[in-house]
């Protein structure tokens, strides 16, 4: 496991750990369909465009850097990078609320109606792509790529924490930092609340530019999501439907259908993330030496993500699709690509077995009912 994959493992543990704690303590009902979608909303596509962001940053650093920090101590680079990154994020976030094309990307994050850590990783496929221009100031100033990546991880970790369901007000820290209490206001369904508190780590930008709100909502306004929108669990649909609406189309919401049991969906999501982590560990940000193996695995992982979403929405054909994709993964990775580590030898056949169980479960249930 390397520095790229460890944050994903930690994220999964915290998301599902918090959900289990919420269920155990009875703080709030846990909507497992929502949790599964949030985690499954676009990790591979985000990774693809995150790689493009890194590629662009590296290119600007090599060709347009002013090298402002050559004669300054390392601490100056880190302090500047931390503050400049957060400043860039504030304007990224604010403009994603104000410009319709960017809102089509960012609205996917706001469609979540349950406030917990899983909401912190709910994103459009294109979130990393539309982030690219906002952080290039750091590259032009001369912040090394390694520092940019480290600072990004720090800020995104803070933002992830700010989506947790348990933390209340944090006293004096509320004056300087974005806290869960600030960010809950930002996720409220009413636009007068959600169009405020854009900051990522430092709340000072909102106070400086007039977008700060700490007005407590009335009890009947304390709902999350986007008013008038009914989300599906399919990441392909959710990431692209907002653009269809921009063009004047009105995609109809998927009719409610029964989906597999929460245990099936959660276990499938966790098993799917094992080859996702394998992909990231093997290929990094993905643009160094692209070959057929990488492209094939990437497409399989995206297809599996979509099938998982369709299953959660109750589409019958998705069970067959999930079974086919999860069967192809061990066949290719173990037999063709030669992945020999024990974790692949165990987890990939387990993923294929999960696909088989999902496929035959309705048949077994139907026969059992018939004999009953």
mmCIF file of C-alpha atoms in Angstrom:
data_model
loop_
_atom_site.group_PDB
_atom_site.id
_atom_site.type_symbol
_atom_site.label_atom_id
_atom_site.label_comp_id
_atom_site.label_asym_id
_atom_site.label_seq_id
_atom_site.Cartn_x
_atom_site.Cartn_y
_atom_site.Cartn_z
ATOM 1 C CA UNK A 1 0.000 0.000 0.000
ATOM 2 C CA UNK A 2 1.349 3.449 -0.921
ATOM 3 C CA UNK A 3 0.570 7.090 -0.145
ATOM 4 C CA UNK A 4 -2.055 7.191 -2.911
ATOM 5 C CA UNK A 5 -4.096 4.222 -1.744
ATOM 6 C CA UNK A 6 -3.932 4.673 2.033
ATOM 7 C CA UNK A 7 -6.338 7.681 2.092
ATOM 8 C CA UNK A 8 -8.952 5.638 0.203
ATOM 9 C CA UNK A 9 -8.702 2.765 2.672
ATOM 10 C CA UNK A 10 -9.022 5.199 5.589
ATOM 11 C CA UNK A 11 -11.974 6.914 3.881
ATOM 12 C CA UNK A 12 -13.855 3.636 3.454
ATOM 13 C CA UNK A 13 -13.240 2.650 7.064
ATOM 14 C CA UNK A 14 -14.452 5.995 8.387
ATOM 15 C CA UNK A 15 -17.525 6.198 6.119
ATOM 16 C CA UNK A 16 -18.864 2.756 6.943
ATOM 17 C CA UNK A 17 -17.687 2.960 10.551
ATOM 18 C CA UNK A 18 -19.665 6.177 11.058
ATOM 19 C CA UNK A 19 -22.722 4.664 9.352
ATOM 20 C CA UNK A 20 -22.623 1.639 11.666
ATOM 21 C CA UNK A 21 -22.192 3.912 14.685
ATOM 22 C CA UNK A 22 -25.172 6.024 13.602
ATOM 23 C CA UNK A 23 -27.260 2.872 13.272
ATOM 24 C CA UNK A 24 -26.080 1.470 16.608
ATOM 25 C CA UNK A 25 -26.637 4.673 18.553
ATOM 26 C CA UNK A 26 -29.888 5.497 16.777
ATOM 27 C CA UNK A 27 -28.796 9.086 16.070
ATOM 28 C CA UNK A 28 -30.310 8.981 12.613
ATOM 29 C CA UNK A 29 -31.706 6.500 10.134
ATOM 30 C CA UNK A 30 -28.987 5.171 7.842
ATOM 31 C CA UNK A 31 -29.974 5.141 4.190
ATOM 32 C CA UNK A 32 -27.599 2.477 2.877
ATOM 33 C CA UNK A 33 -28.636 3.091 -0.732
ATOM 34 C CA UNK A 34 -27.484 6.687 -0.300
ATOM 35 C CA UNK A 35 -24.215 5.671 1.388
ATOM 36 C CA UNK A 36 -23.445 3.184 -1.388
ATOM 37 C CA UNK A 37 -24.092 5.775 -4.084
ATOM 38 C CA UNK A 38 -21.979 8.396 -2.351
ATOM 39 C CA UNK A 39 -19.000 6.058 -2.120
ATOM 40 C CA UNK A 40 -19.626 4.732 -5.630
ATOM 41 C CA UNK A 41 -20.396 8.125 -7.211
ATOM 42 C CA UNK A 42 -17.295 8.343 -9.337
ATOM 43 C CA UNK A 43 -13.991 7.246 -7.861
ATOM 44 C CA UNK A 44 -12.526 6.035 -11.165
ATOM 45 C CA UNK A 45 -13.639 8.995 -13.285
ATOM 46 C CA UNK A 46 -12.494 11.365 -10.559
ATOM 47 C CA UNK A 47 -9.151 9.601 -10.567
ATOM 48 C CA UNK A 48 -8.882 9.939 -14.340
ATOM 49 C CA UNK A 49 -9.438 13.708 -14.170
ATOM 50 C CA UNK A 50 -7.350 14.061 -11.015
ATOM 51 C CA UNK A 51 -4.522 12.631 -13.101
ATOM 52 C CA UNK A 52 -5.219 15.286 -15.742
ATOM 53 C CA UNK A 53 -5.110 17.966 -13.049
ATOM 54 C CA UNK A 54 -1.706 16.706 -11.907
ATOM 55 C CA UNK A 55 -0.501 16.571 -15.508
ATOM 56 C CA UNK A 56 -1.581 20.197 -16.112
ATOM 57 C CA UNK A 57 0.027 21.335 -12.874
ATOM 58 C CA UNK A 58 3.289 19.652 -13.802
ATOM 59 C CA UNK A 59 3.213 21.218 -17.282
ATOM 60 C CA UNK A 60 2.613 24.754 -15.919
ATOM 61 C CA UNK A 61 5.350 24.240 -13.304
ATOM 62 C CA UNK A 62 7.853 23.337 -16.007
ATOM 63 C CA UNK A 63 6.925 26.026 -18.519
ATOM 64 C CA UNK A 64 5.484 29.042 -16.681
ATOM 65 C CA UNK A 65 6.785 28.977 -13.108
ATOM 66 C CA UNK A 66 8.093 32.257 -11.641
ATOM 67 C CA UNK A 67 10.142 30.313 -9.050
ATOM 68 C CA UNK A 68 9.264 32.818 -6.323
ATOM 69 C CA UNK A 69 10.441 30.551 -3.515
ATOM 70 C CA UNK A 70 13.939 29.648 -4.693
ATOM 71 C CA UNK A 71 15.710 31.713 -2.030
ATOM 72 C CA UNK A 72 13.086 31.352 0.714
ATOM 73 C CA UNK A 73 12.899 28.708 3.465
ATOM 74 C CA UNK A 74 10.713 25.670 2.912
ATOM 75 C CA UNK A 75 8.212 26.832 5.529
ATOM 76 C CA UNK A 76 7.378 29.860 3.336
ATOM 77 C CA UNK A 77 6.443 27.544 0.467
ATOM 78 C CA UNK A 78 4.183 25.462 2.693
ATOM 79 C CA UNK A 79 2.443 28.447 4.295
ATOM 80 C CA UNK A 80 1.844 30.092 0.909
ATOM 81 C CA UNK A 81 0.623 26.809 -0.613
ATOM 82 C CA UNK A 82 -1.780 26.166 2.266
ATOM 83 C CA UNK A 83 -3.345 29.642 2.098
ATOM 84 C CA UNK A 84 -3.310 29.990 -1.717
ATOM 85 C CA UNK A 85 -4.881 26.547 -2.192
ATOM 86 C CA UNK A 86 -7.703 27.435 0.175
ATOM 87 C CA UNK A 87 -8.219 30.799 -1.538
ATOM 88 C CA UNK A 88 -8.427 29.034 -4.903
ATOM 89 C CA UNK A 89 -10.903 26.528 -3.487
ATOM 90 C CA UNK A 90 -13.146 29.290 -2.124
ATOM 91 C CA UNK A 91 -13.549 30.808 -5.603
ATOM 92 C CA UNK A 92 -13.819 27.379 -7.225
ATOM 93 C CA UNK A 93 -16.665 26.524 -4.852
ATOM 94 C CA UNK A 94 -18.408 29.885 -5.100
ATOM 95 C CA UNK A 95 -18.362 29.935 -8.907
ATOM 96 C CA UNK A 96 -19.611 26.343 -8.990
ATOM 97 C CA UNK A 97 -22.741 27.696 -7.291
ATOM 98 C CA UNK A 98 -23.085 30.788 -9.483
ATOM 99 C CA UNK A 99 -22.282 29.607 -13.025
ATOM 100 C CA UNK A 100 -24.852 27.162 -14.485
ATOM 101 C CA UNK A 101 -22.297 24.991 -16.300
ATOM 102 C CA UNK A 102 -20.227 24.557 -13.145
ATOM 103 C CA UNK A 103 -23.364 24.034 -11.032
ATOM 104 C CA UNK A 104 -24.234 21.130 -13.349
ATOM 105 C CA UNK A 105 -21.057 19.496 -12.033
ATOM 106 C CA UNK A 106 -21.247 20.536 -8.400
ATOM 107 C CA UNK A 107 -24.988 19.933 -7.906
ATOM 108 C CA UNK A 108 -24.346 16.175 -7.720
ATOM 109 C CA UNK A 109 -22.639 16.768 -4.373
ATOM 110 C CA UNK A 110 -25.650 18.733 -3.103
ATOM 111 C CA UNK A 111 -28.206 16.131 -4.193
ATOM 112 C CA UNK A 112 -27.355 14.063 -1.117
ATOM 113 C CA UNK A 113 -30.154 14.297 1.456
ATOM 114 C CA UNK A 114 -28.332 12.763 4.428
ATOM 115 C CA UNK A 115 -25.518 14.574 6.211
ATOM 116 C CA UNK A 116 -22.712 12.164 7.072
ATOM 117 C CA UNK A 117 -19.156 11.357 6.027
ATOM 118 C CA UNK A 118 -20.286 9.565 2.879
ATOM 119 C CA UNK A 119 -21.664 12.885 1.612
ATOM 120 C CA UNK A 120 -18.089 14.197 1.732
ATOM 121 C CA UNK A 121 -17.100 11.832 -1.096
ATOM 122 C CA UNK A 122 -20.272 12.235 -3.175
ATOM 123 C CA UNK A 123 -19.146 13.932 -6.385
ATOM 124 C CA UNK A 124 -19.770 14.287 -10.086
ATOM 125 C CA UNK A 125 -17.478 12.409 -12.431
ATOM 126 C CA UNK A 126 -16.206 15.792 -13.610
ATOM 127 C CA UNK A 127 -15.394 17.447 -10.269
ATOM 128 C CA UNK A 128 -11.625 17.131 -10.658
ATOM 129 C CA UNK A 129 -11.781 18.298 -14.274
ATOM 130 C CA UNK A 130 -13.453 21.606 -13.425
ATOM 131 C CA UNK A 131 -10.993 22.184 -10.557
ATOM 132 C CA UNK A 132 -7.977 22.422 -12.857
ATOM 133 C CA UNK A 133 -7.846 26.217 -13.512
ATOM 134 C CA UNK A 134 -8.324 27.269 -9.891
ATOM 135 C CA UNK A 135 -5.058 25.897 -8.535
ATOM 136 C CA UNK A 136 -2.692 26.908 -11.322
ATOM 137 C CA UNK A 137 -1.705 30.031 -9.349
ATOM 138 C CA UNK A 138 0.353 27.754 -7.129
ATOM 139 C CA UNK A 139 2.162 26.256 -10.121
ATOM 140 C CA UNK A 140 2.902 29.701 -11.580
ATOM 141 C CA UNK A 141 4.222 30.903 -8.218
ATOM 142 C CA UNK A 142 6.610 27.971 -8.048
ATOM 143 C CA UNK A 143 5.030 25.613 -5.511
ATOM 144 C CA UNK A 144 6.474 22.135 -6.224
ATOM 145 C CA UNK A 145 4.040 19.434 -7.316
ATOM 146 C CA UNK A 146 4.815 17.342 -4.218
ATOM 147 C CA UNK A 147 3.854 20.244 -1.930
ATOM 148 C CA UNK A 148 0.680 20.934 -3.945
ATOM 149 C CA UNK A 149 -0.385 17.294 -3.624
ATOM 150 C CA UNK A 150 0.366 17.171 0.109
ATOM 151 C CA UNK A 151 -1.528 20.411 0.782
ATOM 152 C CA UNK A 152 -4.454 19.111 -1.297
ATOM 153 C CA UNK A 153 -4.664 15.997 0.877
ATOM 154 C CA UNK A 154 -4.662 18.141 4.047
ATOM 155 C CA UNK A 155 -7.467 20.392 2.814
ATOM 156 C CA UNK A 156 -9.592 17.559 1.413
ATOM 157 C CA UNK A 157 -9.205 15.670 4.709
ATOM 158 C CA UNK A 158 -10.517 18.700 6.615
ATOM 159 C CA UNK A 159 -13.449 19.000 4.207
ATOM 160 C CA UNK A 160 -14.180 15.294 4.617
ATOM 161 C CA UNK A 161 -14.235 15.717 8.408
ATOM 162 C CA UNK A 162 -16.644 18.655 8.074
ATOM 163 C CA UNK A 163 -19.297 16.313 6.648
ATOM 164 C CA UNK A 164 -19.443 14.098 9.745
ATOM 165 C CA UNK A 165 -22.747 13.605 11.526
ATOM 166 C CA UNK A 166 -21.547 13.888 15.128
ATOM 167 C CA UNK A 167 -19.432 17.004 15.653
ATOM 168 C CA UNK A 168 -21.223 20.054 17.039
ATOM 169 C CA UNK A 169 -19.910 23.573 17.407
ATOM 170 C CA UNK A 170 -16.177 23.887 18.028
ATOM 171 C CA UNK A 171 -15.987 27.013 20.164
ATOM 172 C CA UNK A 172 -13.317 29.533 19.252
ATOM 173 C CA UNK A 173 -12.347 27.535 16.128
ATOM 174 C CA UNK A 174 -15.650 28.617 14.576
ATOM 175 C CA UNK A 175 -14.186 32.113 14.121
ATOM 176 C CA UNK A 176 -11.286 31.005 11.933
ATOM 177 C CA UNK A 177 -12.032 27.597 10.409
ATOM 178 C CA UNK A 178 -14.827 26.057 8.402
ATOM 179 C CA UNK A 179 -16.452 23.612 10.812
ATOM 180 C CA UNK A 180 -19.226 21.018 10.480
ATOM 181 C CA UNK A 181 -21.734 23.534 11.857
ATOM 182 C CA UNK A 182 -20.803 26.032 9.107
ATOM 183 C CA UNK A 183 -20.910 23.412 6.382
ATOM 184 C CA UNK A 184 -24.262 21.967 7.461
ATOM 185 C CA UNK A 185 -25.783 25.368 6.706
ATOM 186 C CA UNK A 186 -24.214 25.209 3.236
ATOM 187 C CA UNK A 187 -25.922 21.875 2.520
ATOM 188 C CA UNK A 188 -29.429 22.948 3.514
ATOM 189 C CA UNK A 189 -32.061 22.675 0.796
ATOM 190 C CA UNK A 190 -33.001 26.373 0.807
ATOM 191 C CA UNK A 191 -30.761 28.335 -1.589
ATOM 192 C CA UNK A 192 -30.469 31.259 0.835
ATOM 193 C CA UNK A 193 -28.481 28.879 3.031
ATOM 194 C CA UNK A 194 -26.666 26.780 0.424
ATOM 195 C CA UNK A 195 -25.383 29.893 -1.381
ATOM 196 C CA UNK A 196 -23.171 30.736 1.589
ATOM 197 C CA UNK A 197 -20.202 29.336 3.529
ATOM 198 C CA UNK A 198 -18.194 28.355 0.447
ATOM 199 C CA UNK A 199 -14.866 28.050 2.260
ATOM 200 C CA UNK A 200 -12.955 24.781 2.409
ATOM 201 C CA UNK A 201 -10.735 25.189 5.477
ATOM 202 C CA UNK A 202 -10.640 28.889 6.433
ATOM 203 C CA UNK A 203 -13.954 30.674 7.054
ATOM 204 C CA UNK A 204 -12.182 34.049 6.706
ATOM 205 C CA UNK A 205 -12.780 34.096 2.923
ATOM 206 C CA UNK A 206 -16.554 33.981 3.446
ATOM 207 C CA UNK A 207 -16.343 36.779 5.997
ATOM 208 C CA UNK A 208 -14.069 38.824 3.748
ATOM 209 C CA UNK A 209 -16.172 38.430 0.580
ATOM 210 C CA UNK A 210 -19.630 38.638 2.160
ATOM 211 C CA UNK A 211 -20.807 35.038 1.839
ATOM 212 C CA UNK A 212 -20.729 34.004 5.501
ATOM 213 C CA UNK A 213 -23.924 32.773 7.143
ATOM 214 C CA UNK A 214 -24.452 31.441 10.640
ATOM 215 C CA UNK A 215 -28.202 32.072 10.697
ATOM 216 C CA UNK A 216 -29.825 29.005 12.264
ATOM 217 C CA UNK A 217 -32.601 27.631 10.055
ATOM 218 C CA UNK A 218 -36.147 27.152 11.272
ATOM 219 C CA UNK A 219 -37.028 23.581 12.196
ATOM 220 C CA UNK A 220 -39.010 22.973 8.976
ATOM 221 C CA UNK A 221 -36.066 24.217 6.870
ATOM 222 C CA UNK A 222 -33.591 21.750 8.336
ATOM 223 C CA UNK A 223 -33.492 19.468 5.302
ATOM 224 C CA UNK A 224 -30.572 18.656 3.027
ATOM 225 C CA UNK A 225 -30.408 18.243 -0.739
ATOM 226 C CA UNK A 226 -31.682 20.281 -3.688
ATOM 227 C CA UNK A 227 -35.334 21.326 -3.670
ATOM 228 C CA UNK A 228 -37.416 19.627 -6.338
ATOM 229 C CA UNK A 229 -34.777 17.073 -7.343
ATOM 230 C CA UNK A 230 -35.075 13.310 -6.935
ATOM 231 C CA UNK A 231 -31.716 11.579 -7.299
ATOM 232 C CA UNK A 232 -31.106 8.125 -8.723
ATOM 233 C CA UNK A 233 -28.340 5.794 -7.555
ATOM 234 C CA UNK A 234 -26.732 5.493 -10.997
ATOM 235 C CA UNK A 235 -23.484 7.526 -11.214
ATOM 236 C CA UNK A 236 -23.637 7.638 -15.020
ATOM 237 C CA UNK A 237 -27.079 9.236 -14.893
ATOM 238 C CA UNK A 238 -26.377 11.535 -11.959
ATOM 239 C CA UNK A 239 -23.184 12.980 -13.436
ATOM 240 C CA UNK A 240 -24.732 13.658 -16.848
ATOM 241 C CA UNK A 241 -28.409 14.467 -16.192
ATOM 242 C CA UNK A 242 -27.612 18.034 -15.024
ATOM 243 C CA UNK A 243 -26.127 18.792 -18.449
ATOM 244 C CA UNK A 244 -29.259 17.414 -20.130
ATOM 245 C CA UNK A 245 -31.334 19.798 -18.016
ATOM 246 C CA UNK A 246 -29.094 22.682 -19.082
ATOM 247 C CA UNK A 247 -29.941 21.843 -22.683
ATOM 248 C CA UNK A 248 -33.668 21.928 -21.920
ATOM 249 C CA UNK A 249 -34.282 18.204 -21.451
ATOM 250 C CA UNK A 250 -35.996 16.965 -18.316
ATOM 251 C CA UNK A 251 -34.915 13.387 -17.594
ATOM 252 C CA UNK A 252 -37.650 11.619 -15.678
ATOM 253 C CA UNK A 253 -36.685 10.104 -12.323
ATOM 254 C CA UNK A 254 -36.312 6.354 -12.293
ATOM 255 C CA UNK A 255 -39.399 4.560 -10.975
ATOM 256 C CA UNK A 256 -38.954 3.054 -7.530
ATOM 257 C CA UNK A 257 -38.016 -0.614 -7.763
ATOM 258 C CA UNK A 258 -36.833 -3.053 -5.104
ATOM 259 C CA UNK A 259 -33.060 -3.305 -4.903
ATOM 260 C CA UNK A 260 -30.855 -5.972 -3.318
ATOM 261 C CA UNK A 261 -30.566 -6.030 0.457
ATOM 262 C CA UNK A 262 -28.238 -3.439 2.050
ATOM 263 C CA UNK A 263 -25.749 -6.152 3.021
ATOM 264 C CA UNK A 264 -25.441 -7.195 -0.632
ATOM 265 C CA UNK A 265 -24.922 -3.610 -1.802
ATOM 266 C CA UNK A 266 -22.413 -2.693 0.913
ATOM 267 C CA UNK A 267 -20.377 -5.882 0.498
ATOM 268 C CA UNK A 268 -20.329 -5.433 -3.278
ATOM 269 C CA UNK A 269 -19.148 -1.833 -2.920
ATOM 270 C CA UNK A 270 -16.333 -2.818 -0.554
ATOM 271 C CA UNK A 271 -15.238 -5.707 -2.767
ATOM 272 C CA UNK A 272 -15.268 -3.430 -5.828
ATOM 273 C CA UNK A 273 -12.921 -1.005 -4.103
ATOM 274 C CA UNK A 274 -10.219 -3.657 -3.803
ATOM 275 C CA UNK A 275 -9.450 -3.653 -7.570
ATOM 276 C CA UNK A 276 -9.964 0.161 -7.548
ATOM 277 C CA UNK A 277 -7.178 0.402 -4.973
ATOM 278 C CA UNK A 278 -5.139 -2.062 -7.029
ATOM 279 C CA UNK A 279 -5.550 0.120 -10.104
ATOM 280 C CA UNK A 280 -4.404 3.237 -8.254
ATOM 281 C CA UNK A 281 -1.470 1.422 -6.659
ATOM 282 C CA UNK A 282 -0.285 0.029 -10.011
ATOM 283 C CA UNK A 283 -0.836 3.031 -12.281
ATOM 284 C CA UNK A 284 -0.635 6.077 -10.015
ATOM 285 C CA UNK A 285 -2.255 9.117 -11.606
ATOM 286 C CA UNK A 286 -2.486 7.202 -14.828
ATOM 287 C CA UNK A 287 -0.793 9.137 -17.634
ATOM 288 C CA UNK A 288 2.822 7.959 -17.559
ATOM 289 C CA UNK A 289 2.709 4.885 -19.760
ATOM 290 C CA UNK A 290 -0.857 4.020 -20.697
ATOM 291 C CA UNK A 291 -1.316 0.552 -22.157
ATOM 292 C CA UNK A 292 -4.048 -1.910 -23.010
ATOM 293 C CA UNK A 293 -4.053 -3.492 -19.557
ATOM 294 C CA UNK A 294 -4.685 -0.173 -17.814
ATOM 295 C CA UNK A 295 -7.389 0.944 -20.247
ATOM 296 C CA UNK A 296 -9.186 -2.407 -20.024
ATOM 297 C CA UNK A 297 -9.183 -2.441 -16.230
ATOM 298 C CA UNK A 298 -10.292 1.193 -16.070
ATOM 299 C CA UNK A 299 -13.275 0.521 -18.343
ATOM 300 C CA UNK A 300 -14.225 -2.577 -16.354
ATOM 301 C CA UNK A 301 -14.158 -0.622 -13.099
ATOM 302 C CA UNK A 302 -16.307 2.159 -14.538
ATOM 303 C CA UNK A 303 -18.755 -0.446 -15.907
ATOM 304 C CA UNK A 304 -18.888 -2.160 -12.506
ATOM 305 C CA UNK A 305 -19.580 1.176 -10.816
ATOM 306 C CA UNK A 306 -22.474 1.861 -13.196
ATOM 307 C CA UNK A 307 -23.879 -1.664 -12.722
ATOM 308 C CA UNK A 308 -23.735 -1.232 -8.961
ATOM 309 C CA UNK A 309 -25.746 1.977 -9.306
ATOM 310 C CA UNK A 310 -28.298 0.367 -11.616
ATOM 311 C CA UNK A 311 -28.698 -2.521 -9.159
ATOM 312 C CA UNK A 312 -29.304 -0.046 -6.371
ATOM 313 C CA UNK A 313 -32.003 1.535 -8.565
ATOM 314 C CA UNK A 314 -33.573 -1.901 -9.029
ATOM 315 C CA UNK A 315 -32.852 -2.509 -12.739
ATOM 316 C CA UNK A 316 -33.082 -6.254 -13.331
ATOM 317 C CA UNK A 317 -30.634 -6.434 -16.240
ATOM 318 C CA UNK A 318 -27.957 -4.863 -14.031
ATOM 319 C CA UNK A 319 -27.649 -8.105 -12.051
ATOM 320 C CA UNK A 320 -26.478 -9.878 -15.191
ATOM 321 C CA UNK A 321 -24.199 -6.965 -16.060
ATOM 322 C CA UNK A 322 -22.686 -6.993 -12.557
ATOM 323 C CA UNK A 323 -22.116 -10.748 -12.766
ATOM 324 C CA UNK A 324 -20.410 -10.460 -16.179
ATOM 325 C CA UNK A 325 -18.128 -7.582 -15.178
ATOM 326 C CA UNK A 326 -17.127 -9.124 -11.841
ATOM 327 C CA UNK A 327 -16.364 -12.420 -13.584
ATOM 328 C CA UNK A 328 -14.158 -10.728 -16.180
ATOM 329 C CA UNK A 329 -12.019 -8.979 -13.554
ATOM 330 C CA UNK A 330 -10.406 -12.077 -11.993
ATOM 331 C CA UNK A 331 -10.154 -13.726 -15.388
ATOM 332 C CA UNK A 332 -8.157 -10.818 -16.800
ATOM 333 C CA UNK A 333 -6.222 -9.721 -13.714
ATOM 334 C CA UNK A 334 -5.186 -13.185 -12.511
ATOM 335 C CA UNK A 335 -4.873 -15.115 -15.781
ATOM 336 C CA UNK A 336 -4.002 -12.480 -18.410
ATOM 337 C CA UNK A 337 -2.371 -9.619 -16.489
ATOM 338 C CA UNK A 338 -0.635 -11.938 -14.022
ATOM 339 C CA UNK A 339 -1.511 -10.283 -10.707
ATOM 340 C CA UNK A 340 0.054 -12.745 -8.251
ATOM 341 C CA UNK A 341 -0.264 -11.120 -4.802
ATOM 342 C CA UNK A 342 -2.375 -13.013 -2.264
ATOM 343 C CA UNK A 343 -4.843 -10.143 -1.894
ATOM 344 C CA UNK A 344 -5.800 -10.448 -5.576
ATOM 345 C CA UNK A 345 -5.933 -14.234 -5.416
ATOM 346 C CA UNK A 346 -8.509 -13.962 -2.627
ATOM 347 C CA UNK A 347 -10.463 -10.759 -3.284
ATOM 348 C CA UNK A 348 -11.063 -11.006 -7.026
ATOM 349 C CA UNK A 349 -12.633 -14.496 -6.887
ATOM 350 C CA UNK A 350 -14.708 -13.206 -3.935
ATOM 351 C CA UNK A 351 -15.922 -10.346 -6.141
ATOM 352 C CA UNK A 352 -16.851 -12.832 -8.884
ATOM 353 C CA UNK A 353 -18.684 -14.970 -6.328
ATOM 354 C CA UNK A 354 -20.611 -11.901 -5.211
ATOM 355 C CA UNK A 355 -21.687 -11.319 -8.823
ATOM 356 C CA UNK A 356 -22.883 -14.926 -9.098
ATOM 357 C CA UNK A 357 -24.852 -14.674 -5.845
ATOM 358 C CA UNK A 358 -26.547 -11.475 -6.991
ATOM 359 C CA UNK A 359 -27.475 -13.131 -10.289
ATOM 360 C CA UNK A 360 -29.000 -16.315 -8.854
ATOM 361 C CA UNK A 361 -30.603 -14.790 -5.745
ATOM 362 C CA UNK A 362 -33.909 -13.759 -7.438
ATOM 363 C CA UNK A 363 -34.217 -17.219 -8.988
ATOM 364 C CA UNK A 364 -33.678 -18.953 -5.648
ATOM 365 C CA UNK A 365 -36.136 -16.612 -3.950
ATOM 366 C CA UNK A 366 -38.782 -17.189 -6.638
ATOM 367 C CA UNK A 367 -38.463 -20.975 -6.364
ATOM 368 C CA UNK A 368 -38.620 -20.796 -2.588
ATOM 369 C CA UNK A 369 -41.831 -18.773 -2.780
ATOM 370 C CA UNK A 370 -43.233 -21.212 -5.334
ATOM 371 C CA UNK A 371 -42.578 -24.192 -3.059
ATOM 372 C CA UNK A 372 -44.034 -22.265 -0.148
#
